GROMACS .gro file of C-alpha atoms in nm:
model
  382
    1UNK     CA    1  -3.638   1.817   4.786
    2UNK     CA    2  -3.510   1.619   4.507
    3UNK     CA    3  -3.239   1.689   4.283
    4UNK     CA    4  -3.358   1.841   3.947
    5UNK     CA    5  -3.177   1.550   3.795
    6UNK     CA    6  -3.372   1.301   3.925
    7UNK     CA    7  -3.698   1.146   3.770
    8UNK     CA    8  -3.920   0.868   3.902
    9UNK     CA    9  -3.724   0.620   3.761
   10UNK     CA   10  -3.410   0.707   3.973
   11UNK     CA   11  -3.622   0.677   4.308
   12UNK     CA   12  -3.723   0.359   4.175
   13UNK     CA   13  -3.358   0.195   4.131
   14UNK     CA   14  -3.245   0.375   4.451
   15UNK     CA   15  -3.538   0.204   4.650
   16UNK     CA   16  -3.422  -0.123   4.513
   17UNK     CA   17  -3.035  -0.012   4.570
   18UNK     CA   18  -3.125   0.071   4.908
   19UNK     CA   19  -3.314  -0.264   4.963
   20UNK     CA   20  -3.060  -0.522   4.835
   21UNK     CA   21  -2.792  -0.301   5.031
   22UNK     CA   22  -2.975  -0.334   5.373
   23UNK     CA   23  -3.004  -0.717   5.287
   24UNK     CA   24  -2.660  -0.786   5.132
   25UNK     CA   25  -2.390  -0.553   5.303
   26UNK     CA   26  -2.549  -0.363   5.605
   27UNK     CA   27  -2.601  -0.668   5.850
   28UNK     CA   28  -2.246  -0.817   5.728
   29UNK     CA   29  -2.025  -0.474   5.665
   30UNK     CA   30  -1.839  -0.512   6.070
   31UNK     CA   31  -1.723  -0.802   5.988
   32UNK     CA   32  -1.591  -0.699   5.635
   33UNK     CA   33  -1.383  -0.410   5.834
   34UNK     CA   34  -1.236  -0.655   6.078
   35UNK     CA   35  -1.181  -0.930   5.787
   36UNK     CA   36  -0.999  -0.604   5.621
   37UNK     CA   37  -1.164  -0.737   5.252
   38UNK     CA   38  -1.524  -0.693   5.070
   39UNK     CA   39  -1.578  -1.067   4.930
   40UNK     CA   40  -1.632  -1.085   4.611
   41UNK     CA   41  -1.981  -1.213   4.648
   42UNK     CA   42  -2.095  -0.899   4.673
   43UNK     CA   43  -1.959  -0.823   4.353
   44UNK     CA   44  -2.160  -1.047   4.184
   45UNK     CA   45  -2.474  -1.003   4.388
   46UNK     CA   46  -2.485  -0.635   4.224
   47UNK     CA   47  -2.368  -0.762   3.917
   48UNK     CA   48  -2.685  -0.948   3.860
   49UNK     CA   49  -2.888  -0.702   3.999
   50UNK     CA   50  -2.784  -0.446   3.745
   51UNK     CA   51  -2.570  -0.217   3.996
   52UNK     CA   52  -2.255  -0.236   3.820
   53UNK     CA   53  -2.130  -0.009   3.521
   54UNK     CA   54  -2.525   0.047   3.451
   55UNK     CA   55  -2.400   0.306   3.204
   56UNK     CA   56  -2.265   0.120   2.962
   57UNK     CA   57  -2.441   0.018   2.620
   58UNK     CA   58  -2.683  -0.257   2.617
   59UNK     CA   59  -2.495  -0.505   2.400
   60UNK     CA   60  -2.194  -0.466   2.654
   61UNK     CA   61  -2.452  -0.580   2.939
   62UNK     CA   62  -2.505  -0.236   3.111
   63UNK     CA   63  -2.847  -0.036   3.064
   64UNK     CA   64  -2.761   0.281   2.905
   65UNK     CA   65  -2.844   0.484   3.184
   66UNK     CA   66  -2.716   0.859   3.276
   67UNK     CA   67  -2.462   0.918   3.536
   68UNK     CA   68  -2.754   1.011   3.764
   69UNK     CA   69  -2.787   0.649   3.856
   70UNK     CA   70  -2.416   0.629   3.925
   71UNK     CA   71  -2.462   0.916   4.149
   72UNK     CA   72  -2.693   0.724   4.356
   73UNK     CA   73  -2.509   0.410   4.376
   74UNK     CA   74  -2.265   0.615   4.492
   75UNK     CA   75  -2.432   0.802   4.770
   76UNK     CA   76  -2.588   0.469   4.812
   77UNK     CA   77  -2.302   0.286   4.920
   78UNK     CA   78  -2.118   0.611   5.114
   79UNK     CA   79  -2.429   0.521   5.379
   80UNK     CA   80  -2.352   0.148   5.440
   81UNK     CA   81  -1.974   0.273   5.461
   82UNK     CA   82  -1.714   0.466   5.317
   83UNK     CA   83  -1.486   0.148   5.292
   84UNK     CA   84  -1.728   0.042   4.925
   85UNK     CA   85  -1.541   0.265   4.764
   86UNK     CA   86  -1.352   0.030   4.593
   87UNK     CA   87  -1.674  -0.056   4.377
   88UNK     CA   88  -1.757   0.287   4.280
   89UNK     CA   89  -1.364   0.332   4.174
   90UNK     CA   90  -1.454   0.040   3.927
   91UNK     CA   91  -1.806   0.145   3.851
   92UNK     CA   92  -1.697   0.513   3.758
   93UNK     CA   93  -1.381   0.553   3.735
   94UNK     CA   94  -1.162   0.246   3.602
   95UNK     CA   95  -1.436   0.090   3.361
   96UNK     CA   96  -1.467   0.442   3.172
   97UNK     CA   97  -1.132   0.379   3.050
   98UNK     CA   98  -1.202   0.092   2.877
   99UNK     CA   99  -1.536   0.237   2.723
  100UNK     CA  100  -1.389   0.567   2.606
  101UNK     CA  101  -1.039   0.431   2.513
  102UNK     CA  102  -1.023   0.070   2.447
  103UNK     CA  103  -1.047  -0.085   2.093
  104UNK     CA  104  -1.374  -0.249   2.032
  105UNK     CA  105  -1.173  -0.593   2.099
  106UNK     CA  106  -1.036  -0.476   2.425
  107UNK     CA  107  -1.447  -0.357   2.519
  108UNK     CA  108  -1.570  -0.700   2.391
  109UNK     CA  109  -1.328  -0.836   2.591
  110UNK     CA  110  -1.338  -0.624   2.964
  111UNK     CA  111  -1.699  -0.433   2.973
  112UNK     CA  112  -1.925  -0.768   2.976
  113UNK     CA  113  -1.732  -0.921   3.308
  114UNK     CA  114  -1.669  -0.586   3.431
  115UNK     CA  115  -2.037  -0.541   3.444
  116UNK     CA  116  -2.125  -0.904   3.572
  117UNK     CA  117  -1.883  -0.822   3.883
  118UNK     CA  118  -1.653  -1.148   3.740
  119UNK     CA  119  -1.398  -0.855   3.688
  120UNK     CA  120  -1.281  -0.639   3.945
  121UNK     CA  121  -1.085  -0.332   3.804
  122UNK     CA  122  -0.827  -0.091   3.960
  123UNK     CA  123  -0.654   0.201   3.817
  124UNK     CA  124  -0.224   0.235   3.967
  125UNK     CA  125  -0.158   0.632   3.924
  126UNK     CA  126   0.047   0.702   4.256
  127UNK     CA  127   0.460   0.537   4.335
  128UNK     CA  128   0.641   0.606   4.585
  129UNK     CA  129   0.797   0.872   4.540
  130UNK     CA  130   0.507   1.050   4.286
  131UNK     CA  131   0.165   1.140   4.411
  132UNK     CA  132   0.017   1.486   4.252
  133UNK     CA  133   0.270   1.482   3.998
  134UNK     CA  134   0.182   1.230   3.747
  135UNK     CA  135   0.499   1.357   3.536
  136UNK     CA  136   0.740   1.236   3.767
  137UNK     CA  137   0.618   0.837   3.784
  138UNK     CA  138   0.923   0.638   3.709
  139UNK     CA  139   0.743   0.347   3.633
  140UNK     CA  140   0.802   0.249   3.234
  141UNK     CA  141   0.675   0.000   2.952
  142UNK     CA  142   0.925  -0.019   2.673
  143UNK     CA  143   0.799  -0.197   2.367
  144UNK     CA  144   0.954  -0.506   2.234
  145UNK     CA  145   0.769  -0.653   1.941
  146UNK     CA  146   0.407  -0.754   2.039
  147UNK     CA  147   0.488  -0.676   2.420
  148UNK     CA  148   0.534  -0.370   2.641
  149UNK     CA  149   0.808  -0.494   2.908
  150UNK     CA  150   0.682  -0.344   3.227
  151UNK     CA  151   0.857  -0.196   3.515
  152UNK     CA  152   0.839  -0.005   3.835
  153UNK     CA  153   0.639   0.010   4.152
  154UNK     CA  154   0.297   0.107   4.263
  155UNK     CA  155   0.134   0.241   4.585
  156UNK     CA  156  -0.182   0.344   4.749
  157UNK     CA  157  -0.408   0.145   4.494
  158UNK     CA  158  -0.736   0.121   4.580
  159UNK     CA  159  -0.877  -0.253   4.497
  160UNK     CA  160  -0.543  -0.337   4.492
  161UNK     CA  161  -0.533  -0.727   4.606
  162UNK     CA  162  -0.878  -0.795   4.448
  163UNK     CA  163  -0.808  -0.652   4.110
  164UNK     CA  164  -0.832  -0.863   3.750
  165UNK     CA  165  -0.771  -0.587   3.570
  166UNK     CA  166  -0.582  -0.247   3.643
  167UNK     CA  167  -0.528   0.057   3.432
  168UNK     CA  168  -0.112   0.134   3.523
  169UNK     CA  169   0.001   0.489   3.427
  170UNK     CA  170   0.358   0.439   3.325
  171UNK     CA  171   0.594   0.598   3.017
  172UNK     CA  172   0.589   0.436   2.718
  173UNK     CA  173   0.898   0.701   2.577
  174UNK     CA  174   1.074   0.805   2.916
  175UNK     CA  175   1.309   1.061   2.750
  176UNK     CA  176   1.015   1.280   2.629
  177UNK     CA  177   0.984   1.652   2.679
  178UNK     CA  178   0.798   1.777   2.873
  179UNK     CA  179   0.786   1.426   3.060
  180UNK     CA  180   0.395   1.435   3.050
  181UNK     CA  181   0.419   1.336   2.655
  182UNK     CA  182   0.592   1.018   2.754
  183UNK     CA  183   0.321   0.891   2.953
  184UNK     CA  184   0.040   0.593   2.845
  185UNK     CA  185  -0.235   0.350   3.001
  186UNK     CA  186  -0.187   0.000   2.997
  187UNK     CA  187  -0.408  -0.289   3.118
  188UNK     CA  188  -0.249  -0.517   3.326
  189UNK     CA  189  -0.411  -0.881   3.330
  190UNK     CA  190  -0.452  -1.062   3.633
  191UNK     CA  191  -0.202  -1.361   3.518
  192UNK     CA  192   0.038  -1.163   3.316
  193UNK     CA  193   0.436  -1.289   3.401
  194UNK     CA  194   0.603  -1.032   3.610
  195UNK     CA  195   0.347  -0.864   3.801
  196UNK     CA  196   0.303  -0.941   4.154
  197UNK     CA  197   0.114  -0.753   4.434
  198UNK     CA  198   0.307  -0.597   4.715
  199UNK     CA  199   0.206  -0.550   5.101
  200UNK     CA  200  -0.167  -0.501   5.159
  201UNK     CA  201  -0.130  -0.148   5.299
  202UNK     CA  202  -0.264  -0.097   5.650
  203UNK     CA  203  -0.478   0.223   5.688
  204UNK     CA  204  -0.590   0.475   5.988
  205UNK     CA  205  -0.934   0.439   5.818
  206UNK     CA  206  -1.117   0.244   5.519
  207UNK     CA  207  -1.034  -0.111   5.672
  208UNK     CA  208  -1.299  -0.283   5.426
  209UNK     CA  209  -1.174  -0.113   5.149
  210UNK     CA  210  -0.824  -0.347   5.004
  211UNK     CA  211  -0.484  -0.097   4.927
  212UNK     CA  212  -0.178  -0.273   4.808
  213UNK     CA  213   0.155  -0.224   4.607
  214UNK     CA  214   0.189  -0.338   4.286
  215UNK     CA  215   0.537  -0.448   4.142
  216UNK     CA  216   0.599  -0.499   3.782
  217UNK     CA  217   0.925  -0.704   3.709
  218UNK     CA  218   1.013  -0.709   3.333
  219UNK     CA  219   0.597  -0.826   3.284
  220UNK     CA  220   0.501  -0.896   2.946
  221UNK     CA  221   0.207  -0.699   2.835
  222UNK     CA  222   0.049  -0.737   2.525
  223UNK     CA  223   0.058  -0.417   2.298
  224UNK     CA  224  -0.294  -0.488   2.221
  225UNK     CA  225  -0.382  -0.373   2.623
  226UNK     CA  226  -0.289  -0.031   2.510
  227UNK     CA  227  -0.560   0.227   2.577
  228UNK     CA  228  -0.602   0.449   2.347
  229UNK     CA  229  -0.257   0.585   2.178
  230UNK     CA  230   0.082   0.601   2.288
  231UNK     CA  231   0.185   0.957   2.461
  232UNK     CA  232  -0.162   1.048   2.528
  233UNK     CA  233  -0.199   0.904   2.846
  234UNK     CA  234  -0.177   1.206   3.063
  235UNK     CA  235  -0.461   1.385   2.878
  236UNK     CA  236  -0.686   1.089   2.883
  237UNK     CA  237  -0.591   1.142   3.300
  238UNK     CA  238  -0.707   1.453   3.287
  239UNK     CA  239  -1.014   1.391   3.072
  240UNK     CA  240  -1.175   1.177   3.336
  241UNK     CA  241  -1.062   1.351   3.633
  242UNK     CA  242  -1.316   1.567   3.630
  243UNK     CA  243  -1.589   1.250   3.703
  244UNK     CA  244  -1.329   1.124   3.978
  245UNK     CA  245  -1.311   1.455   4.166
  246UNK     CA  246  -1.710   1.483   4.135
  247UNK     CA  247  -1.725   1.173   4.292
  248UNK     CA  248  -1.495   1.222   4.592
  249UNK     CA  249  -1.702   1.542   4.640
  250UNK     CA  250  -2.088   1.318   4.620
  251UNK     CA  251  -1.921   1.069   4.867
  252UNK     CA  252  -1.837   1.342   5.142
  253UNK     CA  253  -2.151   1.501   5.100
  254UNK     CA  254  -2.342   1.212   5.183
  255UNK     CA  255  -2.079   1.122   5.470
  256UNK     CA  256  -2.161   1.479   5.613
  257UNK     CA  257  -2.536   1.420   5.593
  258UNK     CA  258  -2.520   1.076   5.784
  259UNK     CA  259  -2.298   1.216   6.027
  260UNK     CA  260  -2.582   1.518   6.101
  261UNK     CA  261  -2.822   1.262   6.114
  262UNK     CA  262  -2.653   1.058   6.394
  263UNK     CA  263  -2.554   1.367   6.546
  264UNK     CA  264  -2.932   1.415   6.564
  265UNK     CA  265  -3.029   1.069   6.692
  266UNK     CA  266  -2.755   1.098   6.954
  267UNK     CA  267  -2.797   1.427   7.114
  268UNK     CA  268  -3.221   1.355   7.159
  269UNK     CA  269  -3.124   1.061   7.303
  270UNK     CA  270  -2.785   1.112   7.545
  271UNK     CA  271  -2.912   1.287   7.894
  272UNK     CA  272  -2.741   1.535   8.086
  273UNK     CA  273  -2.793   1.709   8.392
  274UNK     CA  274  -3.196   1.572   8.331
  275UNK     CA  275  -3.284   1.648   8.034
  276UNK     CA  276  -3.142   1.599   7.624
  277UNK     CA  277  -2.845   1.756   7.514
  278UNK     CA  278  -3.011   1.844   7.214
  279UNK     CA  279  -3.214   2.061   7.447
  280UNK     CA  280  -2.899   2.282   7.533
  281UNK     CA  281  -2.835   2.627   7.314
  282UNK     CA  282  -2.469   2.518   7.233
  283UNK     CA  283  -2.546   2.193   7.080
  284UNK     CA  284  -2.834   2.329   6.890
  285UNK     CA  285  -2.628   2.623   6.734
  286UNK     CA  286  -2.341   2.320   6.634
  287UNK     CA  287  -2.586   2.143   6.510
  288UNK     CA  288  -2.796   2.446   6.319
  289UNK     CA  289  -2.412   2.572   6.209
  290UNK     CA  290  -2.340   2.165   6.078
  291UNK     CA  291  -2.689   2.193   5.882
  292UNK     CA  292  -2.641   2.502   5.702
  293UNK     CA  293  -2.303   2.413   5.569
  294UNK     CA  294  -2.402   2.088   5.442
  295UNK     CA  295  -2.704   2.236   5.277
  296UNK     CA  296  -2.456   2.488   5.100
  297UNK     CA  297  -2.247   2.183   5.037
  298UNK     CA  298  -2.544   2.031   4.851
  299UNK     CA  299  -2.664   2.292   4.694
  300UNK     CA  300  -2.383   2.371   4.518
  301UNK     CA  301  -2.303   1.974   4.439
  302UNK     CA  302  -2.639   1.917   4.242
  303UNK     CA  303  -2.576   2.198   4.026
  304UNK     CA  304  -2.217   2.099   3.940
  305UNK     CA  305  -2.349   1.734   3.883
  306UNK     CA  306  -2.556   1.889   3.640
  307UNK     CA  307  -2.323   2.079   3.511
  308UNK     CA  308  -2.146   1.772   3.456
  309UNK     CA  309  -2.422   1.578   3.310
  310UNK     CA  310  -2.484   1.806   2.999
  311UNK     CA  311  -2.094   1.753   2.923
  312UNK     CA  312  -1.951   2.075   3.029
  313UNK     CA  313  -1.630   2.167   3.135
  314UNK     CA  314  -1.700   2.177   3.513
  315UNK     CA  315  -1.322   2.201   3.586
  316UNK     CA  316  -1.285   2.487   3.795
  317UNK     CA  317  -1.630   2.441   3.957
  318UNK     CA  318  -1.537   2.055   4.058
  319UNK     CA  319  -1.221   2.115   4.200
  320UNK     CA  320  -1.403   2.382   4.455
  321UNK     CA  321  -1.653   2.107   4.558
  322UNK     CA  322  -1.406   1.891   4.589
  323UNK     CA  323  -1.210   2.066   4.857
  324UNK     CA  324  -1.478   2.246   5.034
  325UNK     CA  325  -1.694   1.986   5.055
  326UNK     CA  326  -1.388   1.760   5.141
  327UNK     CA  327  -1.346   1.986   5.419
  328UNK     CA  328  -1.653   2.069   5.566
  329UNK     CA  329  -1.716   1.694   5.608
  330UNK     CA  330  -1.326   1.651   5.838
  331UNK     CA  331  -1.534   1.926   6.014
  332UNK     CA  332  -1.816   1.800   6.049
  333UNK     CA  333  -1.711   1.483   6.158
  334UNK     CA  334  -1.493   1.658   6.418
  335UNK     CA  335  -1.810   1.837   6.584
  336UNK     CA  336  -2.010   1.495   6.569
  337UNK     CA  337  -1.743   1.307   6.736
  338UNK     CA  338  -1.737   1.561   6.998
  339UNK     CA  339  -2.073   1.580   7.029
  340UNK     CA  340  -2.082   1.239   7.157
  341UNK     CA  341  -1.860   1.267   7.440
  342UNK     CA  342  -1.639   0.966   7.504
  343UNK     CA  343  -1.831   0.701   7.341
  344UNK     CA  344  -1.734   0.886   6.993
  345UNK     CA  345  -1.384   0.740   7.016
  346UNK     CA  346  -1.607   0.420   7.076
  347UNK     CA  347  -1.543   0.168   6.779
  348UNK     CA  348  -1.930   0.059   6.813
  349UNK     CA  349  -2.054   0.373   6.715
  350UNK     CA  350  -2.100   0.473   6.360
  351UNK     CA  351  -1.910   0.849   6.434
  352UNK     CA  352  -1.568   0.676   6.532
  353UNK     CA  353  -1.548   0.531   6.165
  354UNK     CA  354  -1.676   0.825   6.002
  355UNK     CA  355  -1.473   0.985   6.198
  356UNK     CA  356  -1.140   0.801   6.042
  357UNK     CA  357  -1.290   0.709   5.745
  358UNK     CA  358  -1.339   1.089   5.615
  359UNK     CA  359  -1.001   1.259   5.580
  360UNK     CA  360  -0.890   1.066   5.299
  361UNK     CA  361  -1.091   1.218   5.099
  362UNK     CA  362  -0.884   1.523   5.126
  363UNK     CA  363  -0.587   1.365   4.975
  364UNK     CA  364  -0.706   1.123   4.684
  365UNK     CA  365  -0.810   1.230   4.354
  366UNK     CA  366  -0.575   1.521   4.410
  367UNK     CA  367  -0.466   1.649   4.741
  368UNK     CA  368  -0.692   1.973   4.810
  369UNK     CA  369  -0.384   2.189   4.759
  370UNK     CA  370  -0.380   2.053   4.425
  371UNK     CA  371  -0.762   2.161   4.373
  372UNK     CA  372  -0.652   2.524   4.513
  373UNK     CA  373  -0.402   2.536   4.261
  374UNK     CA  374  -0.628   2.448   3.972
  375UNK     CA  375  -0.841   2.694   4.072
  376UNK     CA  376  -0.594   2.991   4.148
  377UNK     CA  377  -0.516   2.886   3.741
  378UNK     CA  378  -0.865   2.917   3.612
  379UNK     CA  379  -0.909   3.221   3.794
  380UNK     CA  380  -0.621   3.388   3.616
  381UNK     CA  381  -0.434   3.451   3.860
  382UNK     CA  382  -0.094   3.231   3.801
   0.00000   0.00000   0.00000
């Protein structure tokens, strides 16, 4: 059944998400993996087709929409493949910044282009030698009249290469106590002196889907590309993490689901010893076992998302979806590739990528330890 959430209208725009996807990315999405890059085209192809930032006010370019549309872009593009991440990172998580932080000059500026698809936006949290711990980045922006001067290294960002524009966590006042008071959000311009993109990282999964270093050498950034206030960076972080974890958690939900479904399509079809092994007890239990746990998995996700959607605190409940659901689709995924026997570690069939593609979703947006821990605090219990 449908999500409560979801009116007439939202089956509407997903029919016509669905349509443009099985027209624009589906038939070309191999070759994107292999070419290690989604092309910008594509960008702009949902750009004018209103699939970009759709939440944002009218007079910005967006439609005003709830975030139950960006919950179906986002399910919507987890089917194609896991490796379009990088535009729900921009449509959901990056571009909020700007709308909830930036100056009205900074929004007039960003939100129109960012909606278009002109702009592509990243966000650089993680260095090398800070993941989790946002306190410890060493990565600073000292102010010298109308310029930060920016310095340090980035990792792991997602949208990396292709990025115009890209939120960079760094310390404005790097002698502050507790460190976390030291830290603010700058946007970093495409063109700005001194910044320079590193290796484009090589992954086990998500080849599509562009990761590079960033390196900032003395750039010039100008103090007007401040988001928000000085010091106040970490608890804007933490403001929107709750909408990045969600995410994560509607992503491997709908992973899970596709992978039951070709688990499905593949065991009615693969014969064994004369007849379906769908028709054997063992696979049907895996399969039942796979069912149930997903179901859970949504069950519980459509009531956080709501949760979410009438602007409560969902904290404690988001960081369980997040890991569980995390989890249960690495399981999942694990069972499926099994299920298909040797041709799962196949590269042409849809498992082996899933299959890679999945685990990652562990670690980002807070490693699932992390998500323990939060939860362990909100139970009382440290």
């Amino acid at each position: 059944m449908p999500a409560a959430y979801l009116q007439d209208e939202h089956q509407i725009f997903r029919e016509a998400l669905r349509k443009f996807l099985q027209k624009e990315a589906v038939p070309y999405y191999d070759q994107w993996e292999k070419a290690g890059m989604v092309p910008r085209e594509l960008w702009i192809k949902m750009g004018e087709q209103g699939f970009l930032c759709p939440w944002t006010d009218e007079k910005y370019g967006g439609s005003g929409v709830d975030f139950a549309y960006s919950v179906i872009i986002n399910e919507e593009l987890e089917k194609v493949g896991s490796s379009l991440i990088g535009i729900s990172l921009h449509n959901d998580i990056v571009v909020p910044y700007f709308d909830s932080y930036g100056t009205d000059e900074l929004k007039q500026r960003f939100l129109p282009t960012c909606v278009t698809g002109e702009t592509i936006s990243a966000i650089a949290m993680t260095e090398p030698g800070a993941g989790s711990d946002l306190s410890a980045i060493k990565t600073t922006a000292i102010k010298q009249g109308d310029c930060y001067i920016l310095n340090g290294e980035k990792t792991f960002i997602t949208n990396g290469i292709c990025a115009d524009l890209i939120v960079v966590v760094c310390k404005t006042d790097p002698k502050a106590v507790p460190a976390h008071k030291g830290i603010s959000l700058l946007v970093v311009e495409r063109n700005i002196p001194g910044f320079k993109r590193g290796r484009k990282l090589e992954k086990v999964g998500l080849h599509a889907q562009d990761t590079a270093e960033l390196i900032f050498e003395d750039a010039k950034v100008p103090a007007a590309n401040l988001l928000g206030e000085e010091g106040k960076g970490f608890y804007y972080l933490m403001d929107k993490l709750q909408q990045e974890r969600l995410l994560v958690a509607i992503g491997a939900q709908t992973s899970a689901e596709r992978m039951l479904t070709i688990a499905k399509q593949y065991t009615k079809q693969r014969k064994a010893f004369g007849k379906s092994i769908s028709d054997f007890q063992t696979v049907q239990f895996r399969l039942a076992e796979m069912a149930t746990e997903i179901e859970i998995g949504r069950t519980f996700l459509d009531s956080v998302i709501i949760e979410h959607m009438l602007g409560k605190n969902a904290v404690t409940r988001v960081s369980m979806a997040k890991y569980w659901i995390t989890d249960m689709a690495k399981k999942v995924a694990s069972e499926v590739m099994q299920l298909h026997g040797g041709y799962g570690y196949m590269e042409e069939y849809e498992i082996a990528r899933r299959y890679r593609d999945i685990p990652v979703s562990a670690i980002y947006a807070g490693t699932n330890e992390i998500m323990k821990t939060i939860i362990v605090k909100n139970l009382d219990l440290a």
